[in-house]
Coordinates of C-alpha atoms in Angstrom, one line a residue:
Chain A
M1 CA 5.6 1.1 22.8
D2 CA 3.8 4.2 24.0
G3 CA 6.8 6.4 23.1
G4 CA 4.9 9.7 23.1
L5 CA 4.3 11.7 19.9
L6 CA 4.8 10.3 16.5
E7 CA 7.3 12.1 14.3
P8 CA 5.3 14.0 11.7
S9 CA 6.0 12.0 8.5
L10 CA 4.2 10.7 5.5
Y11 CA 5.5 7.2 6.1
A12 CA 2.5 5.5 7.7
I13 CA 2.3 2.0 6.3
K14 CA 4.7 -0.7 7.3
A15 CA 3.1 -3.5 5.2
I16 CA 0.1 -4.6 3.2
A17 CA -0.7 -8.2 2.4
I18 CA -3.3 -10.6 0.9
L19 CA -3.2 -14.1 2.3
D20 CA -5.2 -17.2 1.3
N21 CA -7.3 -19.3 3.7
D22 CA -4.2 -21.4 4.6
G23 CA -2.3 -18.2 5.6
N24 CA -0.1 -18.4 2.4
R25 CA 1.0 -15.2 0.8
L26 CA -0.6 -14.1 -2.4
L27 CA 0.7 -10.6 -2.2
A28 CA 2.9 -8.9 0.4
K29 CA 4.7 -5.6 0.4
Y30 CA 6.9 -4.5 3.3
Y31 CA 7.9 -0.9 3.3
D32 CA 10.5 -0.7 6.1
E33 CA 13.0 -2.9 7.9
S34 CA 10.6 -4.3 10.6
F35 CA 10.9 -7.7 9.0
P36 CA 14.1 -7.7 6.9
T37 CA 14.2 -11.2 5.6
T38 CA 11.6 -13.3 3.7
K39 CA 11.7 -15.9 6.5
E40 CA 10.8 -13.3 9.2
Q41 CA 8.1 -11.8 6.9
K42 CA 6.5 -15.2 6.3
A43 CA 6.7 -16.1 10.0
F44 CA 4.9 -12.8 10.8
E45 CA 2.2 -13.5 8.2
K46 CA 1.6 -17.0 9.5
N47 CA 1.3 -15.8 13.1
L48 CA -0.9 -12.9 12.2
F49 CA -3.1 -15.2 10.2
N50 CA -3.4 -17.7 13.1
K51 CA -4.4 -14.9 15.4
T52 CA -7.0 -13.3 13.0
H53 CA -8.5 -15.9 10.6
R54 CA -11.2 -17.0 13.0
A55 CA -11.9 -13.8 14.8
N56 CA -13.6 -11.3 12.5
A57 CA -12.5 -8.4 14.6
E58 CA -11.1 -5.9 12.1
I59 CA -8.2 -4.7 14.3
I60 CA -5.6 -6.3 16.5
M61 CA -2.4 -5.2 18.3
F62 CA 0.1 -7.8 17.3
E63 CA 3.9 -8.0 17.9
G64 CA 3.9 -4.3 18.8
L65 CA 2.2 -3.3 15.6
T66 CA -1.4 -2.2 14.8
C67 CA -2.9 -4.5 12.1
V68 CA -6.3 -3.9 10.5
Y69 CA -7.8 -6.6 8.4
K70 CA -10.8 -7.8 6.5
S71 CA -11.7 -11.1 4.9
N72 CA -14.0 -12.5 2.2
V73 CA -14.5 -16.2 1.2
D74 CA -10.9 -17.4 1.0
L75 CA -9.0 -14.1 1.1
F76 CA -7.6 -12.1 3.9
F77 CA -6.5 -8.4 3.5
Y78 CA -4.1 -6.8 5.9
V79 CA -2.7 -3.3 6.5
V80 CA 0.0 -2.9 9.1
G81 CA 1.3 0.2 10.8
S82 CA 3.2 1.3 13.9
S83 CA 1.4 1.0 17.2
Q84 CA 1.4 4.8 17.5
E85 CA -0.2 5.3 14.1
N86 CA -3.7 6.7 13.8
E87 CA -5.8 3.5 13.5
L88 CA -8.5 5.3 11.4
I89 CA -5.8 6.2 8.8
L90 CA -4.8 2.5 8.6
A91 CA -8.5 1.5 8.3
S92 CA -9.0 4.0 5.5
V93 CA -6.1 2.4 3.6
L94 CA -7.5 -1.1 4.2
N95 CA -10.9 0.0 2.9
A96 CA -9.4 1.5 -0.2
F97 CA -7.3 -1.6 -0.7
Y98 CA -10.2 -4.0 -0.3
D99 CA -12.7 -1.9 -2.3
S100 CA -10.4 -1.4 -5.3
I101 CA -9.6 -5.1 -5.5
S102 CA -13.3 -5.8 -5.2
Q103 CA -14.0 -3.5 -8.1
I104 CA -11.2 -5.0 -10.2
L105 CA -12.5 -8.5 -9.5
R106 CA -16.1 -7.4 -10.2
K107 CA -17.2 -8.2 -6.7
N108 CA -15.9 -11.8 -6.9
V109 CA -13.4 -11.3 -4.1
E110 CA -12.0 -14.9 -4.0
K111 CA -8.7 -16.5 -4.6
R112 CA -9.4 -18.0 -8.0
T113 CA -10.5 -14.6 -9.4
L114 CA -7.7 -12.8 -7.7
L115 CA -5.1 -15.1 -9.3
D116 CA -6.7 -14.7 -12.7
N117 CA -6.2 -10.9 -12.4
M118 CA -2.9 -10.9 -10.6
D119 CA -1.4 -8.2 -13.0
A120 CA -4.2 -5.8 -12.1
V121 CA -3.8 -6.7 -8.4
F122 CA -0.1 -5.8 -8.4
L123 CA -0.9 -2.5 -10.2
A124 CA -3.6 -1.6 -7.7
A125 CA -1.3 -2.2 -4.7
D126 CA 1.3 0.0 -6.4
E127 CA -1.2 2.8 -6.8
L128 CA -2.4 2.5 -3.2
C129 CA 0.9 2.9 -1.4
D130 CA 4.4 4.0 -2.5
G131 CA 7.2 3.0 -0.3
G132 CA 5.1 3.3 2.9
I133 CA 3.4 6.6 1.9
I134 CA -0.3 6.5 1.2
L135 CA -0.5 7.4 -2.5
E136 CA -4.2 7.2 -3.1
A137 CA -6.9 6.3 -0.6
D138 CA -9.9 6.6 -2.8
S139 CA -10.7 3.2 -4.3
N140 CA -12.4 4.7 -7.4
A141 CA -9.3 6.7 -8.2
V142 CA -7.1 3.5 -7.7
V143 CA -9.3 1.5 -10.1
Q144 CA -9.3 4.4 -12.6
K145 CA -5.5 4.5 -12.5
V146 CA -5.2 0.7 -13.0
A147 CA -7.8 0.2 -15.7
I148 CA -6.2 1.8 -18.7
K149 CA -8.4 3.4 -21.4
N150 CA -8.5 2.6 -25.1
D151 CA -8.1 -1.1 -24.4
D152 CA -10.1 -3.6 -26.4
I153 CA -10.9 -5.8 -23.3
P154 CA -11.4 -4.2 -19.9
L155 CA -8.7 -5.4 -17.6
G156 CA -11.1 -7.0 -15.2
E157 CA -12.4 -9.3 -17.9
Q158 CA -9.1 -10.3 -19.1
T159 CA -8.6 -13.4 -17.0
M160 CA -5.7 -15.7 -17.0
A161 CA -8.1 -18.5 -18.0
Q162 CA -9.1 -16.5 -21.1
I163 CA -5.4 -15.9 -22.0
T164 CA -4.6 -19.5 -21.5
S165 CA -7.6 -20.6 -23.6
K166 CA -6.6 -18.1 -26.3
Y167 CA -3.1 -19.7 -26.5
G168 CA -4.8 -23.1 -26.4
Q169 CA -6.9 -22.1 -29.4
Q170 CA -3.8 -20.8 -31.3
V171 CA -2.0 -24.1 -30.6
S172 CA -4.9 -26.2 -31.7
A173 CA -5.3 -24.0 -34.8
A174 CA -1.7 -24.6 -35.6
T175 CA -2.1 -28.4 -35.1
D176 CA -5.1 -28.3 -37.4
R177 CA -3.0 -26.5 -40.1
V178 CA -0.2 -29.1 -39.8
L179 CA -2.7 -32.0 -40.0
Q180 CA -4.4 -30.4 -43.0
S181 CA -1.1 -29.9 -44.8
A182 CA -0.2 -33.5 -44.0
K183 CA -3.5 -34.7 -45.4
D184 CA -3.0 -32.5 -48.5
Q185 CA 0.5 -34.0 -49.0
I186 CA -0.9 -37.6 -48.7
K187 CA -3.7 -36.7 -51.1
W188 CA -1.3 -35.2 -53.7
S189 CA 1.1 -38.2 -53.4
L190 CA -1.8 -40.6 -54.0
L191 CA -3.0 -38.6 -57.0
K192 CA 0.4 -38.6 -58.6
Chain B
L1 CA 0.1 -48.7 3.4
N2 CA -0.7 -45.9 5.7
R3 CA 2.2 -43.9 4.4
R4 CA 1.1 -44.5 0.8
M5 CA -2.4 -43.4 1.7
L6 CA -1.0 -40.2 3.2
S7 CA 1.2 -39.5 0.2
L8 CA -1.8 -40.1 -2.1
K9 CA -3.8 -37.7 -0.1
R10 CA -1.0 -35.1 -0.3
D11 CA -0.8 -35.5 -4.0
K12 CA -4.5 -34.9 -4.3
K13 CA -4.3 -31.9 -2.1
E14 CA -1.4 -30.5 -4.2
E15 CA -3.4 -31.2 -7.3
E16 CA -6.3 -29.2 -6.0
D17 CA -4.0 -26.4 -4.9
G18 CA -2.2 -26.4 -8.2
G19 CA -5.6 -26.2 -10.0
A20 CA -6.6 -23.2 -7.9
N21 CA -3.3 -21.4 -8.3
P22 CA -1.7 -21.1 -11.7
F23 CA 1.3 -19.5 -10.0
N24 CA 1.9 -22.5 -7.7
N25 CA 5.2 -24.2 -7.8
L26 CA 6.8 -21.7 -10.2
E27 CA 10.5 -22.4 -10.6
K28 CA 12.6 -19.3 -10.6
S29 CA 14.9 -20.6 -13.3
T30 CA 12.0 -21.6 -15.6
V31 CA 10.3 -18.3 -15.2
L32 CA 13.6 -16.4 -15.9
Q33 CA 14.1 -18.7 -18.9
E34 CA 10.7 -17.7 -20.2
A35 CA 11.5 -14.1 -19.7
R36 CA 13.9 -14.4 -22.7
T37 CA 10.7 -14.3 -24.8
F38 CA 10.9 -10.5 -24.2
N39 CA 13.8 -10.4 -26.7
E40 CA 11.6 -11.8 -29.5
T41 CA 10.1 -9.5 -32.2
P42 CA 7.3 -8.8 -32.8
I43 CA 6.3 -8.5 -29.1
N44 CA 3.2 -10.4 -28.0
P45 CA 1.8 -8.2 -25.3
R46 CA -0.5 -10.7 -23.7
K47 CA 2.1 -13.5 -23.5
C48 CA 4.9 -11.1 -22.3
G49 CA 2.5 -9.6 -19.8
Y50 CA 1.7 -13.0 -18.4
I51 CA 5.4 -13.9 -18.1
L52 CA 6.2 -10.6 -16.5
T53 CA 3.3 -11.2 -14.0
K54 CA 5.0 -14.5 -13.1
V55 CA 8.3 -12.8 -12.6
L56 CA 6.6 -10.2 -10.3
Y57 CA 4.9 -13.1 -8.5
I58 CA 8.0 -15.0 -7.7
I59 CA 9.8 -11.8 -6.5
N60 CA 6.8 -11.1 -4.4
Q61 CA 7.0 -14.6 -2.9
G62 CA 10.4 -13.6 -1.6
E63 CA 12.5 -15.4 -4.2
S64 CA 15.8 -13.5 -4.3
L65 CA 17.4 -12.9 -7.7
G66 CA 21.2 -12.8 -8.1
T67 CA 22.8 -9.8 -9.8
T68 CA 23.5 -11.6 -13.1
E69 CA 20.0 -13.1 -13.5
A70 CA 18.3 -9.8 -12.4
T71 CA 20.4 -7.8 -14.9
E72 CA 19.6 -10.2 -17.7
A73 CA 15.9 -10.1 -16.9
F74 CA 16.1 -6.3 -16.6
F75 CA 17.7 -5.9 -20.0
A76 CA 15.2 -8.3 -21.6
M77 CA 12.4 -6.2 -20.0
T78 CA 13.7 -3.0 -21.5
K79 CA 12.9 -4.5 -25.0
L80 CA 9.2 -4.4 -24.0
F81 CA 9.3 -0.5 -24.2
Q82 CA 8.8 -1.1 -28.0
S83 CA 5.3 -2.3 -27.3
K84 CA 2.7 0.4 -26.7
D85 CA 0.4 -2.0 -24.9
P86 CA -0.7 -0.1 -21.7
I87 CA -0.9 -3.0 -19.3
L88 CA 2.5 -4.3 -20.4
R89 CA 4.0 -0.9 -20.0
R90 CA 2.7 -0.6 -16.5
L91 CA 4.0 -4.0 -15.6
V92 CA 7.4 -3.0 -17.0
Y93 CA 7.4 0.0 -14.6
L94 CA 6.7 -2.4 -11.7
G95 CA 9.5 -4.7 -12.9
I96 CA 11.9 -1.8 -13.1
K97 CA 11.1 -0.8 -9.5
E98 CA 11.5 -4.4 -8.2
M99 CA 14.8 -5.0 -9.9
S100 CA 16.3 -1.5 -9.7
K101 CA 18.2 -2.3 -6.5
I102 CA 19.6 -5.6 -7.7
A103 CA 20.3 -5.3 -11.4
Q104 CA 23.3 -3.5 -12.8
D105 CA 23.3 -0.5 -15.2
V106 CA 19.7 0.2 -14.5
I107 CA 20.1 3.8 -15.7
I108 CA 19.7 2.4 -19.2
V109 CA 15.9 3.0 -18.9
T110 CA 16.3 6.7 -17.9
S111 CA 15.6 8.1 -21.3
S112 CA 12.6 5.8 -22.0
L113 CA 11.0 6.7 -18.6
M114 CA 11.7 10.4 -19.1
K115 CA 9.9 10.2 -22.5
D116 CA 6.9 8.6 -20.7
M117 CA 6.8 11.1 -17.8
T118 CA 6.7 14.0 -20.2
G119 CA 4.6 12.3 -22.9
K120 CA 1.0 12.6 -23.9
E121 CA -0.4 9.5 -22.0
D122 CA -1.4 11.0 -18.6
Q123 CA -1.9 7.5 -17.2
F124 CA 1.8 6.6 -17.8
R125 CA 3.2 9.8 -16.4
G126 CA 2.8 9.3 -12.7
P127 CA 4.0 5.7 -12.7
A128 CA 6.9 6.5 -15.0
I129 CA 8.0 9.2 -12.6
R130 CA 8.0 6.8 -9.7
A131 CA 9.9 4.2 -11.7
L132 CA 12.4 6.8 -12.8
C133 CA 13.1 7.9 -9.3
S134 CA 13.8 4.3 -8.3
V135 CA 16.7 4.1 -10.8
T136 CA 18.0 7.6 -10.3
D137 CA 20.9 8.0 -7.9
H138 CA 22.3 11.1 -6.2
S139 CA 24.6 12.0 -9.1
M140 CA 21.9 11.7 -11.7
L141 CA 19.3 13.8 -9.9
Q142 CA 20.3 17.1 -11.3
S143 CA 19.6 15.9 -14.8
I144 CA 16.0 15.2 -14.0
E145 CA 15.5 18.2 -11.6
R146 CA 13.8 20.4 -14.2
Y147 CA 11.3 17.8 -15.1
M148 CA 10.6 16.9 -11.5
K149 CA 9.8 20.6 -10.7
Q150 CA 7.4 20.7 -13.6
A151 CA 5.7 17.5 -12.6
I152 CA 5.1 18.7 -9.0
V153 CA 3.0 21.6 -10.3
D154 CA 1.3 19.5 -13.0
K155 CA -2.5 19.8 -13.3
V156 CA -3.0 16.0 -13.3
P157 CA -3.2 14.9 -9.6
G158 CA -1.5 11.5 -10.2
V159 CA 1.5 13.2 -11.8
S160 CA 1.9 15.8 -9.1
S161 CA 1.5 13.2 -6.3
A162 CA 3.9 10.9 -7.9
A163 CA 6.5 13.6 -8.1
L164 CA 6.0 14.8 -4.5
V165 CA 6.2 11.3 -3.1
S166 CA 9.3 10.5 -5.1
A167 CA 10.9 13.7 -4.0
L168 CA 10.3 12.6 -0.4
H169 CA 12.0 9.3 -1.1
L170 CA 14.9 11.0 -2.8
G171 CA 15.1 13.5 0.0
K172 CA 16.5 10.8 2.3
G173 CA 19.7 10.9 0.3
S174 CA 19.8 14.3 -1.4
H175 CA 18.3 16.9 0.9
E176 CA 20.2 19.8 -0.8
V177 CA 18.5 19.2 -4.2
I178 CA 15.0 18.7 -2.8
K179 CA 15.3 21.9 -0.8
R180 CA 15.3 23.8 -4.1
W181 CA 11.8 22.5 -4.9
V182 CA 10.2 24.4 -2.1
N183 CA 8.3 26.9 -4.4
E184 CA 6.7 24.1 -6.4
A185 CA 5.7 22.2 -3.3
Q186 CA 4.1 25.4 -1.9
E187 CA 2.1 25.8 -5.1
A188 CA 1.0 22.2 -4.9
V189 CA -0.3 22.6 -1.3
N190 CA -3.1 24.7 -2.8
S191 CA -4.3 21.9 -5.0
D192 CA -8.0 20.9 -4.9
N193 CA -6.9 17.3 -4.8
V194 CA -6.8 15.9 -1.3
M195 CA -3.9 13.6 -1.9
V196 CA -1.8 16.2 -3.7
Q197 CA -2.3 18.6 -0.8
F198 CA -1.3 15.9 1.7
H199 CA 1.8 15.0 -0.2
A200 CA 2.8 18.6 -0.8
L201 CA 2.4 19.5 2.9
G202 CA 4.5 16.5 3.8
L203 CA 7.3 17.6 1.4
L204 CA 7.1 21.2 2.6
Y205 CA 7.5 20.1 6.2
H206 CA 10.3 17.8 5.4
I207 CA 12.2 20.6 3.7
R208 CA 11.7 23.0 6.5
K209 CA 11.6 20.9 9.6
S210 CA 15.0 22.1 10.9
D211 CA 13.8 25.7 10.7
K212 CA 11.5 26.2 13.7
L213 CA 10.3 29.6 12.7
A214 CA 9.4 28.4 9.2
V215 CA 7.5 25.4 10.7
N216 CA 5.6 27.8 13.0
K217 CA 4.6 29.9 10.0
L218 CA 3.5 26.8 8.2
V219 CA 1.2 25.7 10.9
S220 CA -0.4 29.1 11.5
K221 CA -0.9 29.6 7.8
F222 CA -2.7 26.3 7.2
S223 CA -4.5 26.0 10.6
K224 CA -6.9 28.7 9.4
H225 CA -9.2 26.1 7.7
T226 CA -7.5 26.3 4.4
L227 CA -6.9 22.5 4.1
K228 CA -9.3 20.2 2.3
S229 CA -7.5 16.9 3.0
P230 CA -8.2 15.1 6.3
Y231 CA -4.8 13.4 5.9
A232 CA -3.2 16.8 5.6
Y233 CA -5.0 17.9 8.8
C234 CA -3.7 14.8 10.7
L235 CA -0.2 15.7 9.6
L236 CA -0.6 19.4 10.6
I237 CA -1.9 18.3 14.0
R238 CA 1.2 16.2 14.5
I239 CA 3.5 19.1 13.5
A240 CA 1.6 21.4 15.9
A241 CA 1.9 19.0 18.7
K242 CA 5.6 18.6 18.1
L243 CA 6.1 22.3 18.2
I244 CA 4.2 22.5 21.5
E245 CA 6.5 19.9 23.0
E246 CA 9.7 21.5 21.7
E247 CA 8.7 24.9 23.0
D248 CA 7.5 23.4 26.3
A249 CA 4.3 25.3 25.8
G250 CA 1.0 24.5 27.4
S251 CA -2.6 24.9 26.5
D252 CA -2.2 28.7 26.2
S253 CA -0.3 28.2 22.9
P254 CA -2.1 29.1 19.7
M255 CA -1.0 25.7 18.4
F256 CA -3.0 24.1 21.2
D257 CA -6.1 26.1 20.1
F258 CA -5.7 24.8 16.6
I259 CA -5.5 21.2 17.8
E260 CA -8.5 21.7 20.1
S261 CA -10.5 23.2 17.2
C262 CA -9.9 20.0 15.2
L263 CA -12.0 18.1 17.8
R264 CA -14.9 19.7 15.9
H265 CA -13.7 18.7 12.4
K266 CA -16.2 16.7 10.3
S267 CA -13.9 13.7 9.8
E268 CA -13.5 11.1 12.5
M269 CA -9.9 10.6 11.5
V270 CA -9.1 14.2 12.2
I271 CA -11.1 14.3 15.5
Y272 CA -9.3 11.3 16.8
E273 CA -5.9 12.5 15.7
A274 CA -6.6 15.8 17.7
A275 CA -7.8 13.9 20.8
H276 CA -4.8 11.6 20.6
A277 CA -2.4 14.5 20.3
I278 CA -3.9 16.4 23.3
V279 CA -3.7 13.3 25.5
Q280 CA -0.1 12.8 24.6
L281 CA 1.1 16.3 25.4
K282 CA 3.2 16.7 28.6
N283 CA 2.1 20.0 30.1
T284 CA -1.7 19.5 30.3
T285 CA -4.1 19.7 33.2
A286 CA -7.1 17.5 33.6
K287 CA -9.2 20.4 32.5
D288 CA -7.2 20.7 29.2
L289 CA -7.9 17.0 28.6
A290 CA -11.7 17.2 29.2
P291 CA -12.8 18.0 25.7
A292 CA -10.6 15.3 24.2
V293 CA -11.8 12.7 26.8
S294 CA -15.5 13.5 26.0
V295 CA -14.8 12.8 22.3
L296 CA -13.1 9.5 23.1
Q297 CA -16.0 8.6 25.4
L298 CA -18.4 9.1 22.4
F299 CA -16.2 6.9 20.2
C300 CA -16.4 4.1 22.8
S301 CA -20.0 3.4 21.7
S302 CA -19.3 3.5 17.9
P303 CA -20.4 0.6 15.8
K304 CA -17.0 0.6 14.2
P305 CA -14.5 -1.7 16.0
T306 CA -11.5 0.3 14.8
L307 CA -12.9 3.5 16.4
R308 CA -13.8 1.7 19.7
F309 CA -10.3 0.2 19.7
A310 CA -8.6 3.6 19.0
A311 CA -10.7 5.3 21.7
V312 CA -10.2 2.8 24.5
R313 CA -6.5 2.5 23.7
T314 CA -6.1 6.3 24.0
L315 CA -8.2 6.4 27.2
N316 CA -5.9 3.7 28.6
K317 CA -3.0 6.1 28.1
V318 CA -4.8 8.9 29.8
A319 CA -5.6 6.7 32.7
I320 CA -1.9 6.2 33.5
K321 CA -1.3 9.9 34.2
H322 CA -4.8 11.3 34.9
P323 CA -7.0 8.4 36.1
A324 CA -9.5 10.9 37.5
A325 CA -10.1 12.4 34.0
V326 CA -11.2 9.0 32.7
T327 CA -13.6 8.2 35.6
A328 CA -16.4 9.8 33.7
C329 CA -16.0 7.1 31.0
N330 CA -16.2 4.1 33.4
L331 CA -19.7 3.0 32.4
D332 CA -18.7 3.1 28.7
L333 CA -15.6 1.1 29.5
E334 CA -17.6 -1.4 31.4
N335 CA -19.7 -2.0 28.3
L336 CA -16.6 -2.7 26.4
I337 CA -15.5 -5.6 28.7
T338 CA -17.7 -7.9 26.8
D339 CA -16.7 -6.6 23.3
V340 CA -16.3 -9.3 20.6
N341 CA -12.9 -7.8 19.8
R342 CA -10.6 -9.2 22.5
S343 CA -8.1 -6.4 22.1
I344 CA -10.8 -3.9 23.0
A345 CA -12.1 -6.0 25.9
T346 CA -8.5 -6.3 27.3
L347 CA -7.8 -2.6 27.0
A348 CA -11.1 -1.8 28.7
I349 CA -10.3 -4.0 31.6
T350 CA -6.8 -2.7 32.1
T351 CA -8.1 0.9 31.9
L352 CA -10.8 0.2 34.5
L353 CA -8.2 -1.3 36.8
K354 CA -6.5 2.1 36.8
T355 CA -9.6 4.3 37.1
G356 CA -12.4 2.3 38.6
N357 CA -12.9 0.8 42.0
E358 CA -13.4 -2.9 42.7
S359 CA -17.2 -2.7 42.3
S360 CA -17.0 -1.6 38.7
V361 CA -14.7 -4.4 37.8
D362 CA -16.8 -6.9 39.6
R363 CA -19.9 -5.8 37.7

């Protein structure tokens, strides 16, 4: 694995992932062919999770790769690079990843909130890394690019629960209307 | 009875999980069916955004789409360009990128994306460029070349970075076209934005890497403290180290002086990159290594596990060829044997086995 110097290249990230506390994938992006199939990817994620979920150690050499990680409540964040990659570069990407998600979730870094904001989470991952190249490593800049101006509700507040309840309200409003018109019809038929 | 209890338990667990994850047990066919909503007018941005998030979620879970279903979903998605909702638009860009390699006739979105990349909304422009380059093939590249060149020198960092990074991805297949963007890349290296500078240096190097003289010039120009980005510095160190190796030069090379000077940079990332590069070079004496080893020794007592890990791993490499050069670090390495991070502890032990004597390992 210690094959001398690393070819000068912008491609530094092999994968990023967010797993839950059972080691299940919530988000995973693979940027090269290290794990070509979903099956291999998920096996890697499970093994990595088993190695890391109890030891809060921040960095591990695993399957010939360098993995840096961080966890909070029921979420685990990972950034994976080659074993020859500068570990501090990988750590800077992990911090940007974690901090931007934390800002988007308004510091509620947990599974429930993450899933409620999945759209923003996908967008943040996309602003962080493009095809294995670090696109933005400043969490404030990532959040700024994700949160779009001139929107009536800030993205962070626009939870799935609110969306669902909004549609719920629309449905119940519609039901009310139907009931009302039925009542009206009965009323008119009685009056006739 | 026991089995029934178990299955009841499992049901309960699934119920809890389902309650915690609205995306749990999504059926591909159901989600793709829902995606037909995209064809309805007027567009409901919230509803369509939620459905599109579900599509992205199942793809992210590794669900593979067939050509026909991907094409159908892709075309439905193009209808969403009619909505000006910013979140929905951004999700559409993601959807385009995810499906661009599976769906057919994806170039249908070219004009919509070109409109967005040259439009007034700065926040759309970078992501639109990246999506556009994912649907652009070799033969189409010339038609967007003019816009790409403009985007590389754009004042908005997100636009410039997006164009530079996309150029690198495209460069894998179309080196001849990318070569013609060298002037724009050169202008972008002078950017005040650290990421733009990093991406521009990466593109410049990629264009010139087969021309050794040009690479030499590149390093001597930027090694005179003109870079702001630590990422760009790390890249420049790697380029310089590669030149030293190719020229079979030793520590008398000006490239070596540059790398050594980076040991005094203010960013730990750059200092470590320099130390790592020096240690990896072939024609170095123990004396050449000394400053790099002292820096690594210092990092061994850092409160940051990543830095301790990086340091001990690099010292471990030094110990293979120059065990004597690492002896000075033995005490620091001994302290790492009990490190909470097991990788660090293991590396410390294996390094000591190469450098120390029995007494230090016993202690």
